[in-house]
Short mmCIF file of C-alpha atoms in Angstrom, two decimals:
data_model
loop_
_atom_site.label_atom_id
_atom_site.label_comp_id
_atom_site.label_asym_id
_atom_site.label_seq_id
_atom_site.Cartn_x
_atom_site.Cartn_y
_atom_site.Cartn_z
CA UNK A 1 72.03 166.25 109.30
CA UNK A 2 73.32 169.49 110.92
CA UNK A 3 76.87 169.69 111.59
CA UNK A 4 76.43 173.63 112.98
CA UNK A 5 75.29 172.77 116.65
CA UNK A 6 77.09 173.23 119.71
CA UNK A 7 77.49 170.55 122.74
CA UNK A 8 78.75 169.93 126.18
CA UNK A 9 80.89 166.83 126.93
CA UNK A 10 81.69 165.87 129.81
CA UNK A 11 84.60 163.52 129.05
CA UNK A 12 84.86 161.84 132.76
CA UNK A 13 87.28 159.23 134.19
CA UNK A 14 84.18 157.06 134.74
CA UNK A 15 81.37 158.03 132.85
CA UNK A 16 81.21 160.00 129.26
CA UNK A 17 77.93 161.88 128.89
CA UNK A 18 77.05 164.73 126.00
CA UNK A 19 74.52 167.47 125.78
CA UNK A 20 72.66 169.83 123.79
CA UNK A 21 69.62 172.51 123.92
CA UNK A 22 66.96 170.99 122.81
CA UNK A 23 63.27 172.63 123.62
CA UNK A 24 64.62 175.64 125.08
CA UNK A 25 66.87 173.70 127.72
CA UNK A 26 70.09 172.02 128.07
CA UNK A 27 69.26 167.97 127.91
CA UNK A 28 71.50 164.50 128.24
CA UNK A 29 71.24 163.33 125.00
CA UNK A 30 70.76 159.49 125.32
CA UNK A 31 73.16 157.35 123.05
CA UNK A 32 71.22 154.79 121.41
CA UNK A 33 74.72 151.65 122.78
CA UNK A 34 74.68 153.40 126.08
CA UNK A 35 71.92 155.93 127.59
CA UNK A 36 72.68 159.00 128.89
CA UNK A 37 76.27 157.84 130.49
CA UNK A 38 78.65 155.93 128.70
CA UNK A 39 81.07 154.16 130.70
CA UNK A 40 84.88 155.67 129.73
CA UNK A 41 86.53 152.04 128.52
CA UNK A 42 87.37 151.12 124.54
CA UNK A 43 87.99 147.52 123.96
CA UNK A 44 90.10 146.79 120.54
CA UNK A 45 91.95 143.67 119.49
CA UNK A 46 95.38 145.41 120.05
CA UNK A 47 96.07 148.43 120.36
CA UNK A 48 97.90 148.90 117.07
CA UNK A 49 94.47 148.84 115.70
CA UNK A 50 92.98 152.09 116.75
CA UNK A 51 94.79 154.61 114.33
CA UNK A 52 93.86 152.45 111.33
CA UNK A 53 90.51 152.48 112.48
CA UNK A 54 89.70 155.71 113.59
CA UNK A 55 91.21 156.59 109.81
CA UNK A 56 88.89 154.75 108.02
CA UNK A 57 86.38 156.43 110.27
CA UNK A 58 87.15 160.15 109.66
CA UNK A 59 87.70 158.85 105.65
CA UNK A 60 84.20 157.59 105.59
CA UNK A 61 83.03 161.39 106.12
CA UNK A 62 85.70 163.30 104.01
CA UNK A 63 87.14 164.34 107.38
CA UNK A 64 90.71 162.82 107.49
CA UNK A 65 92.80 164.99 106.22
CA UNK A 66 94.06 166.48 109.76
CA UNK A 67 94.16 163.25 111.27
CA UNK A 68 96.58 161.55 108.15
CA UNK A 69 98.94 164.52 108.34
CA UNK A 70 99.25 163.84 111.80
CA UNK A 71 99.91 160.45 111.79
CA UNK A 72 101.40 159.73 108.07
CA UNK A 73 104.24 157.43 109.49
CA UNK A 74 101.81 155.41 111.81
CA UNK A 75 98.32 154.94 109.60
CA UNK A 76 99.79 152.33 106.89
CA UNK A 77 101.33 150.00 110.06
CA UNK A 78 97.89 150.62 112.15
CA UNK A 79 95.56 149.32 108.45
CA UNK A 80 98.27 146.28 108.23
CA UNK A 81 97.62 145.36 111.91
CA UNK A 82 93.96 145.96 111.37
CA UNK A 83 93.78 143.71 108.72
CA UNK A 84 95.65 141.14 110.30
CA UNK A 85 93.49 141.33 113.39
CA UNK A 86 90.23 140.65 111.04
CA UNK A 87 91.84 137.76 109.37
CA UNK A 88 92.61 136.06 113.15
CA UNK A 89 88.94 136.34 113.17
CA UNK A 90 88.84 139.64 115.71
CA UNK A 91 85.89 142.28 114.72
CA UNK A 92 87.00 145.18 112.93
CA UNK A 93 85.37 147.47 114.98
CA UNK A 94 86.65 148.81 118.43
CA UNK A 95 83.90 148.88 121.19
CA UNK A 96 83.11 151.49 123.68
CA UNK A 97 81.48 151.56 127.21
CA UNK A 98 79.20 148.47 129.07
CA UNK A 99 79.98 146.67 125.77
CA UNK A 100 83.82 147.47 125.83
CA UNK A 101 84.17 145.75 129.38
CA UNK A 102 81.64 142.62 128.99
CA UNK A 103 84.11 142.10 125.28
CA UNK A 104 87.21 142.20 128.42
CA UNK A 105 85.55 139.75 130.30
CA UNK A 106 85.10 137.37 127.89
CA UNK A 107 88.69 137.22 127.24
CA UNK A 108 90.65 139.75 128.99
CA UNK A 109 94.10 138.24 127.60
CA UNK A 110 94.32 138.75 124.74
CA UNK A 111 92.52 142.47 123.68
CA UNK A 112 93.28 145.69 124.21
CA UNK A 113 91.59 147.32 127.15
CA UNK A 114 91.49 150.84 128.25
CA UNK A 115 89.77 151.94 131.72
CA UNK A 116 89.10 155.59 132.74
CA UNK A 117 91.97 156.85 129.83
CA UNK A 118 91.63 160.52 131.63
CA UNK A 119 92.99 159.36 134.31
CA UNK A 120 96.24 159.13 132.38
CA UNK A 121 96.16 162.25 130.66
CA UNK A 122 98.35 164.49 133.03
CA UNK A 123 100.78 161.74 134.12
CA UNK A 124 104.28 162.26 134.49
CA UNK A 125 106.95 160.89 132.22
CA UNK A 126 104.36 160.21 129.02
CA UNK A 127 106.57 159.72 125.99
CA UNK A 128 105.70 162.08 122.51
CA UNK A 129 104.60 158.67 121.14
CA UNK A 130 101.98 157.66 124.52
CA UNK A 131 100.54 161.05 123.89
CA UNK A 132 99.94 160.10 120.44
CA UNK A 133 98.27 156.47 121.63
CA UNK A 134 95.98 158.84 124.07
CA UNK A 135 94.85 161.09 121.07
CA UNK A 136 93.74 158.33 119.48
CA UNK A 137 91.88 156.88 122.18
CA UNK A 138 90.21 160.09 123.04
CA UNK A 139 89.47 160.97 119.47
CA UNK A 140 88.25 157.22 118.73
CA UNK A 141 85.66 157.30 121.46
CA UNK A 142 84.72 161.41 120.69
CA UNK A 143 84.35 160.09 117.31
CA UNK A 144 81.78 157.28 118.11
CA UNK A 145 79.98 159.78 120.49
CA UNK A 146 79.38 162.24 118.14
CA UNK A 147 77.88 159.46 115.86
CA UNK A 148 75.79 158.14 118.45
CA UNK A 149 74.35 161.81 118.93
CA UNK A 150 73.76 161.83 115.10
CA UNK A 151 71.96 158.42 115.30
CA UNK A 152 70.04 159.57 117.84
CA UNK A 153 69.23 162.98 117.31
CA UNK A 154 70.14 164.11 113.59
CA UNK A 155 72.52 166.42 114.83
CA UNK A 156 75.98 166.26 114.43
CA UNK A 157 77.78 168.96 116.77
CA UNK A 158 81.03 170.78 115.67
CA UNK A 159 81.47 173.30 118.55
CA UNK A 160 81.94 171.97 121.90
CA UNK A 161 82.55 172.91 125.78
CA UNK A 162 84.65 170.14 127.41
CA UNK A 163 84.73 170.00 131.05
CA UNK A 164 88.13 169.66 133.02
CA UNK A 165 89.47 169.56 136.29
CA UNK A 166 91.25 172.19 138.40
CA UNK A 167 93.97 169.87 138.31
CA UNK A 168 94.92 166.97 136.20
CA UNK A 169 97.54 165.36 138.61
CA UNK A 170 98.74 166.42 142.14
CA UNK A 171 102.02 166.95 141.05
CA UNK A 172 104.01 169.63 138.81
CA UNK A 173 100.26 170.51 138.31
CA UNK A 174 101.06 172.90 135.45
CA UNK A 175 102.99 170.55 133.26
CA UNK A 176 100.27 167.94 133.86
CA UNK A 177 97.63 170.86 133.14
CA UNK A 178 99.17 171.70 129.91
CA UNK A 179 99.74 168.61 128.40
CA UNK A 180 96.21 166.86 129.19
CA UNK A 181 94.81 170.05 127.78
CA UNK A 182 97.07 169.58 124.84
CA UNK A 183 95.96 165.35 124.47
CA UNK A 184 92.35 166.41 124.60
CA UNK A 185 92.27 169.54 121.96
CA UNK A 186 94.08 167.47 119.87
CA UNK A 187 91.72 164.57 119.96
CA UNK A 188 89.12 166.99 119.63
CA UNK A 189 89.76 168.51 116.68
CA UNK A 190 90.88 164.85 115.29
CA UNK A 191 87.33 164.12 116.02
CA UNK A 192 85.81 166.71 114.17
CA UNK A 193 85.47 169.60 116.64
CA UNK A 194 86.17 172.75 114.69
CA UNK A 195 85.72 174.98 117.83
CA UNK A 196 86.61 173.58 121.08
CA UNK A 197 86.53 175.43 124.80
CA UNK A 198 87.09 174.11 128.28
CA UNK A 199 85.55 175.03 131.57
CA UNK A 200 86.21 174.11 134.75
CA UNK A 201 83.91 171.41 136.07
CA UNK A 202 83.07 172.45 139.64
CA UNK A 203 81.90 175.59 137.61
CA UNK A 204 79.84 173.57 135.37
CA UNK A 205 78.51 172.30 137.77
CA UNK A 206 77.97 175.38 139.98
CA UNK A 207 76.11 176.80 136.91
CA UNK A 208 73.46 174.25 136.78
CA UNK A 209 72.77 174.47 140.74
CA UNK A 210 72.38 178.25 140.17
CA UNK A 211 69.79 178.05 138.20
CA UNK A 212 67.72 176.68 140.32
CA UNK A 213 67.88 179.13 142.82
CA UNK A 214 65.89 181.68 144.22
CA UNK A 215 68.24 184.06 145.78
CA UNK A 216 72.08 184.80 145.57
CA UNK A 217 73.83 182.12 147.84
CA UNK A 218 77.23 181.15 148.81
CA UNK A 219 78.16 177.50 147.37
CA UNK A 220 80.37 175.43 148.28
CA UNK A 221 80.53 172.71 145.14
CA UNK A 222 81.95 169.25 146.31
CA UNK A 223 82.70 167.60 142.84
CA UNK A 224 84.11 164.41 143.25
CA UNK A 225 84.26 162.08 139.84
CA UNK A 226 86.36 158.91 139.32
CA UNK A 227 89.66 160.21 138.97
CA UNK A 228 89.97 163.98 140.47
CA UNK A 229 88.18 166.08 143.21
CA UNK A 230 87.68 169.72 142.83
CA UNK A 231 86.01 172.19 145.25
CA UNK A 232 84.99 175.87 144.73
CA UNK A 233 83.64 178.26 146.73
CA UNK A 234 81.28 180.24 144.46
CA UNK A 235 78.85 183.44 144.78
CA UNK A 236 75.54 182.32 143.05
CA UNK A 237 73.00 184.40 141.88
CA UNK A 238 69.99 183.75 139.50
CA UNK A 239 69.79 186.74 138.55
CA UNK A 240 73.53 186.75 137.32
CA UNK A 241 74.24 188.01 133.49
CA UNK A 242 75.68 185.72 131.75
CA UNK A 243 77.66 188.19 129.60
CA UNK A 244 79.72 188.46 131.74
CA UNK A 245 82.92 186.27 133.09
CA UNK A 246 81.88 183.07 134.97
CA UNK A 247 85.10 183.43 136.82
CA UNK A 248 83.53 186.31 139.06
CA UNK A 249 81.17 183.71 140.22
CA UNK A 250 84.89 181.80 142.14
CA UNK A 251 85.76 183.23 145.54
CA UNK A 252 87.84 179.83 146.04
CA UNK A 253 89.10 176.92 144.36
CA UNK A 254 91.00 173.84 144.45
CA UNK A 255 91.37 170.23 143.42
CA UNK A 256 93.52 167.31 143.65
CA UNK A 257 93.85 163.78 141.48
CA UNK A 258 92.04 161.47 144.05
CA UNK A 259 88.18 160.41 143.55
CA UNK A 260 86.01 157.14 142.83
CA UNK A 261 89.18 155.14 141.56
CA UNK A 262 91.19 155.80 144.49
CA UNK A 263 88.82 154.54 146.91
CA UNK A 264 88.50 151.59 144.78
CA UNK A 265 91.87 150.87 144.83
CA UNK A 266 92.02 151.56 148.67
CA UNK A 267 89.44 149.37 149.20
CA UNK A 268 91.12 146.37 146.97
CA UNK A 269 94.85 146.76 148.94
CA UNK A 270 92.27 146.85 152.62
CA UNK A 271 90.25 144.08 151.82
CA UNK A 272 90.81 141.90 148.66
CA UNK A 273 94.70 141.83 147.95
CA UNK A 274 94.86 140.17 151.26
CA UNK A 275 93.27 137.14 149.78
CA UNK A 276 96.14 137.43 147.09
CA UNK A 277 98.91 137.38 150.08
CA UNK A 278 99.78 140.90 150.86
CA UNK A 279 100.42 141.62 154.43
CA UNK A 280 101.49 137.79 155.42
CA UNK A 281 104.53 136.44 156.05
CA UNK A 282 106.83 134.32 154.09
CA UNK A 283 108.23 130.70 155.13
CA UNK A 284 111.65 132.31 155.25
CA UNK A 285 110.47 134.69 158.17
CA UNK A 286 110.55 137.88 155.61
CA UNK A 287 107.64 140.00 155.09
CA UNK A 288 105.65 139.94 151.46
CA UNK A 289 106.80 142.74 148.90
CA UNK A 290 103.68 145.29 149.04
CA UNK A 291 105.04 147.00 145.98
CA UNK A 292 103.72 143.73 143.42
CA UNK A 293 100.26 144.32 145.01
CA UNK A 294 100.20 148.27 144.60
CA UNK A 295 100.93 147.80 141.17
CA UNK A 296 98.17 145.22 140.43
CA UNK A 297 95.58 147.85 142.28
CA UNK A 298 96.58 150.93 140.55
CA UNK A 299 94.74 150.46 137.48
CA UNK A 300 94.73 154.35 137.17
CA UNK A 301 98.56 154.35 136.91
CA UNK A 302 100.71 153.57 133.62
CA UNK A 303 104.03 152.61 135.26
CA UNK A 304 102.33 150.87 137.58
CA UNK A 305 100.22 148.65 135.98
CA UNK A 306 103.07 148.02 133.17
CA UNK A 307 105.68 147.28 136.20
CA UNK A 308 103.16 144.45 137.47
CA UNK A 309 102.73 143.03 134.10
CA UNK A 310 106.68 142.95 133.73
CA UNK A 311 109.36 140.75 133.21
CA UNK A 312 110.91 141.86 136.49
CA UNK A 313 107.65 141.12 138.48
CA UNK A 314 107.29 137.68 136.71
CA UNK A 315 111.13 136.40 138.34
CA UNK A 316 109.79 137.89 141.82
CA UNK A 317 106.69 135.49 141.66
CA UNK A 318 109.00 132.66 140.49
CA UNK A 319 110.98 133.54 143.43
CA UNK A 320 108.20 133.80 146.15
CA UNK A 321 106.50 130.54 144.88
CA UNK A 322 108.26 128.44 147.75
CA UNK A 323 107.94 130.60 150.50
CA UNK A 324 104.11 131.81 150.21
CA UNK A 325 101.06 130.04 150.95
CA UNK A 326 99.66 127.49 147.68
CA UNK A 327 96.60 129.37 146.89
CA UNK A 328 97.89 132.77 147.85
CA UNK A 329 100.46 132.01 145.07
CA UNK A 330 98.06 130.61 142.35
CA UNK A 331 95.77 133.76 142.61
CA UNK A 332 98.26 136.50 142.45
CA UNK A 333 99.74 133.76 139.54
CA UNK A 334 96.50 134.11 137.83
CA UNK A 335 95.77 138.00 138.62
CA UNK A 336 99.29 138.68 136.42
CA UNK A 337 98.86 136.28 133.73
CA UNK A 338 95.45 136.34 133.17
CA UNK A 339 95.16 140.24 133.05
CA UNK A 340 92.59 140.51 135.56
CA UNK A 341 93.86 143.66 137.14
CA UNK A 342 90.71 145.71 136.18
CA UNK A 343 88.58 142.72 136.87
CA UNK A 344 89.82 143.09 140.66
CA UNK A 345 89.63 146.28 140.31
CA UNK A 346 86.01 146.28 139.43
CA UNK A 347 85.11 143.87 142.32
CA UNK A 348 86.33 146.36 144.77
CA UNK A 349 84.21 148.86 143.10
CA UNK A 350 81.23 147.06 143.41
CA UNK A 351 81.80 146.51 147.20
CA UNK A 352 82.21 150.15 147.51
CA UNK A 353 79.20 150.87 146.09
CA UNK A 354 76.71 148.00 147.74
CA UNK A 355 78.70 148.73 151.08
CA UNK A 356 76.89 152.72 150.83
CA UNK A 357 73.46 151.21 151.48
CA UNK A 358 74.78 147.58 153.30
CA UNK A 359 77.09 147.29 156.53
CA UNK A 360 78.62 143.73 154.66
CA UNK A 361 78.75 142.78 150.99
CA UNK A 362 79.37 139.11 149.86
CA UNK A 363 82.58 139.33 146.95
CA UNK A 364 82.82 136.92 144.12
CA UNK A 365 86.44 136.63 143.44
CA UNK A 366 85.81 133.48 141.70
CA UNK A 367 87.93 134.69 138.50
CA UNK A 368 90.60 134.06 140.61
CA UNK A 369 89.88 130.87 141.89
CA UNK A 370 86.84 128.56 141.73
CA UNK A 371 84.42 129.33 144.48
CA UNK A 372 86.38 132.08 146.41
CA UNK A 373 84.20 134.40 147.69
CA UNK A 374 85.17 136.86 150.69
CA UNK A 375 83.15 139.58 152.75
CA UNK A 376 83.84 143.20 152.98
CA UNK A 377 82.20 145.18 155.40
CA UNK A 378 81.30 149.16 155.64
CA UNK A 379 83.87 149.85 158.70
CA UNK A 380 86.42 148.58 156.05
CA UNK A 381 85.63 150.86 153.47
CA UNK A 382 85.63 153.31 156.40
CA UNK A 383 89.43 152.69 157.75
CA UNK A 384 90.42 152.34 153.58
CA UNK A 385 88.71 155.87 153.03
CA UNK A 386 90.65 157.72 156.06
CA UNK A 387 93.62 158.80 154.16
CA UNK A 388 91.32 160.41 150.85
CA UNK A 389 88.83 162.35 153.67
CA UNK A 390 91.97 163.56 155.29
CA UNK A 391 93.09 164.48 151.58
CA UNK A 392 89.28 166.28 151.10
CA UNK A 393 89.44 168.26 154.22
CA UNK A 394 92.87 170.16 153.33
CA UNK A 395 91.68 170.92 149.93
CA UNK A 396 88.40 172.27 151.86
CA UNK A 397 90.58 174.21 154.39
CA UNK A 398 92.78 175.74 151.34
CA UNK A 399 89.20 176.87 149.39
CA UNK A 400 87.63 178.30 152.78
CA UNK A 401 91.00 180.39 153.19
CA UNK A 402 90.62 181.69 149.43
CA UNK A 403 87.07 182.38 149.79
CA UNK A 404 87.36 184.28 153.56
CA UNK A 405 83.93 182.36 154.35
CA UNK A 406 81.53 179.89 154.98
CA UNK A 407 79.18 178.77 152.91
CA UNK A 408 75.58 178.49 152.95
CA UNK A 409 74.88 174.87 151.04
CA UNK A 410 76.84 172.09 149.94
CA UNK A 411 76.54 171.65 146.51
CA UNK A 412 77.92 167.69 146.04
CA UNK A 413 78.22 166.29 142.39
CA UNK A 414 80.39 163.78 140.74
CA UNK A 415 80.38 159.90 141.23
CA UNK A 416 81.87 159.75 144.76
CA UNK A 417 80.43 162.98 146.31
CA UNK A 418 77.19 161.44 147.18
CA UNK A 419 79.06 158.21 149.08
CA UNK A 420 77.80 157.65 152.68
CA UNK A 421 81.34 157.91 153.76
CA UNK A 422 81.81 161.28 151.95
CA UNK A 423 78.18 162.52 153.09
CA UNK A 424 78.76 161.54 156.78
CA UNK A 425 82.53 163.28 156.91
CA UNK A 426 80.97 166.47 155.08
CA UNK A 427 78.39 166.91 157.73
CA UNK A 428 81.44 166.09 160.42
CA UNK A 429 82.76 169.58 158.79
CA UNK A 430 80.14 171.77 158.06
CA UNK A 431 77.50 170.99 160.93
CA UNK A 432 74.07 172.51 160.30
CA UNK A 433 74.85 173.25 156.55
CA UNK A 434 72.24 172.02 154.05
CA UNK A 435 73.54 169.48 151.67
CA UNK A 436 72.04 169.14 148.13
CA UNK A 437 72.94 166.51 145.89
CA UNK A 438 73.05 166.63 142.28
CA UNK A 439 72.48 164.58 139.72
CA UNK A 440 75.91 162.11 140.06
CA UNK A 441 76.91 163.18 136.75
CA UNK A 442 74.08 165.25 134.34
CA UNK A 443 74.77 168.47 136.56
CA UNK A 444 78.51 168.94 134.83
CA UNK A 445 77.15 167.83 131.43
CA UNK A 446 74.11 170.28 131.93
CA UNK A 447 76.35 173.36 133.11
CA UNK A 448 79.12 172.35 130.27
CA UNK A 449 75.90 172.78 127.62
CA UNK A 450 74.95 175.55 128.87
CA UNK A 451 77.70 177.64 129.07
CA UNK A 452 78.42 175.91 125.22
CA UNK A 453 74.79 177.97 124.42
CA UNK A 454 76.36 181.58 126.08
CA UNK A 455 79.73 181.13 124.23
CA UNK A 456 78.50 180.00 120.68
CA UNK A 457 74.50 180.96 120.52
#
């Protein structure tokens, strides 16, 4: 088994996919649990668990030593907890991807269930001990990727290129920056990484469109993945030497923290929170609290999401039980205590993606309640997406002031880019410029591998 080999990984808020040269070019590798994407969920039976066994992991190989210096007052609690959780009859392994999510459904009580962890990486207000928790999340599921690519191709990769976002949160984006960057190196090297780079993933993906081309164009890269959008303006060549700096590719960039989740959760507070109560009116003539329903929707959000599952949100149901409608009641009841946030959550996302090639989709809510079903419809996801466009076209102003110009193509990659809603309001803006669309997610993983061969070949 070769541990000398270099990768790409594109760690995304929705999908996880990996790469390596293989024949001369830069190539997915396909997981032998997942494909060539791996959904970005872990599933464990508490979340005390994961230290111990990422530990016994790393120990397995004669690779621990980093990780038990790091965590020497947290390992022996995290074994005890793991042991405990095997004798309740809970598997001692922790589960990644489709399989993570379909172990949630089954019982999604009483686990431990992580959705789209990146999106968390640059929030404000993380404590020294939740950065700790998100190290070993990251490293865990780094950890069972780089096995997966050893099962499946007998290489185990050392040196990697992780992509990354212009800009891990909206706000004090250089705190944010620095401390996601800091979350992820450190997972890395828990993981095994002994030489670890990041590069911007509008430029990945930039550098996978340009080669493909014929002649030097002006790009405009719309990358919009589940948790962040980033756009660049860049100056492709084919000819370009790749000696020298990517960076003098950029004429423009910039990127904010909205993408795929937040048009899921615009969609759920338009169309399926409403079937929970929000927006009707009490018996006592007062309007329903919208902040109980924001927190259920913003799975993507810490503080949130713990604020909804609180004490202090469980006495304002008790309260509101009188004065809102039976059923309303019953499925917001069941949406808390039942831990079906990312179960909503999901539902919206499925809308939002039938509703790209459908003007109505038929819901299944019946998690909730037995039977309920509800229709969404595409002018919905329209009015739901009008305050994210509005968010795309300043970011797209700010990068066509940078840049001085216009481009020639639209370069769209990412999860979201591709969306009929995104596609139609792109060609809104840039009328009679050609729009190409990438590969939803390989294009970043491609680019990421190959600047991985320029940096460690």
């Amino acid at each position: 088994m070769t541990f000398s080999s270099f990768a790409g990984f594109d760690f995304g808020t929705s999908n996880c996919a990996i790469g390596l040269y293989q024949d001369g070019r830069p190539t997915l590798v396909s997981l032998p649990d997942h494909g060539s994407y791996m959904p970005s969920t872990l599933f464990a039976p508490t979340r005390d668990v994961i230290s111990g066994w990422l530990y016994q992991k790393l120990k397995q190989k004669n690779m621990a030593d980093v990780y038990q210096n790091a965590r020497a007052q947290h390992i022996e609690t995290s074994l005890g907890a793991l042991r405990e959780a095997m004798l309740d009859g809970f598997d001692s392994e922790l589960l990644f991807g489709q399989q993570a999510f379909d172990a949630y459904m089954e019982d999604p009580f009483d686990c431990y269930y992580v959705k789209s962890p990146k999106s968390f990486l640059g929030a404000s207000g993380l404590s020294a001990r939740h950065c700790q928790w998100f190290e070993d999340i990251i490293a865990a599921t780094m950890w069972h990727m780089r096995g997966q690519v050893a099962q499946a191709t007998g290489e185990y990769p050392d040196k990697v290129v992780i992509g990354r976002p212009v800009n891990f949160q909206g706000l004090n984006s250089e705190q944010s920056n620095r401390q996601a960057i800091s979350i992820l190196t450190q997972a890395a090297k828990f993981a095994g990484f002994s030489q670890i780079e990041f590069l911007y993933e509008p430029l990945a993906a930039g550098l996978t469109y340009q080669a493909s081309l014929k002649e030097p164009k002006r790009v405009l890269v719309v990358d919009i993945g589940g948790g962040t959008t980033d756009i660049s303006m860049m100056e492709m060549d084919p000819n370009f030497d790749y000696k020298f700096d990517h960076q003098r590719l950029v004429l423009g960039y910039s990127g904010e923290r909205i993408g795929g989740n937040d048009f899921d959760i615009a969609l759920n507070l338009q169309t399926l929170m409403p079937h929970l109560g929000m927006n009707q009116t009490l018996a006592n003539g007062q309007p329903m609290p919208h902040k109980i329903y924001y927190d259920a929707a913003c799975v993507n959000d810490l503080p949130a999401q713990s604020h909804f599952y609180s004490r202090e949100s469980e006495k304002l149901l008790l309260d509101l039980k009188d004065d809102m409608q039976s059923d309303y009641w019953q499925r917001l009841h069941r949406l808390k205590h039942e831990q079906l946030t990312q179960s909503l959550n999901r539902s919206a996302e499925q809308s939002k993606i039938a509703l790209g090639d459908s003007i109505e989709y038929q819901c299944y809510l019946d998690y909730l309640e037995d039977g309920l079903q509800i229709f969404v419809y595409q002018q919905q996801l329209k009015q739901a997406s009008e305050k994210l466009t509005r968010a795309l076209s300043s970011l797209i102003h700010e990068v066509l002031t940078q840049s001085g110009c216009q481009p020639d193509v639209l370069f769209l990659t990412g999860g979201s880019a591709n969306s009929p809603v995104i596609k139609r309001f792109l060609a809104e803006h840039f009328q009679g410029i050609q729009q190409v669309s990438a590969d939803n997610f390989g294009s970043v993983t491609e680019g990421l591998t190959r600047w991985a061969r320029q940096i460690y070949s």
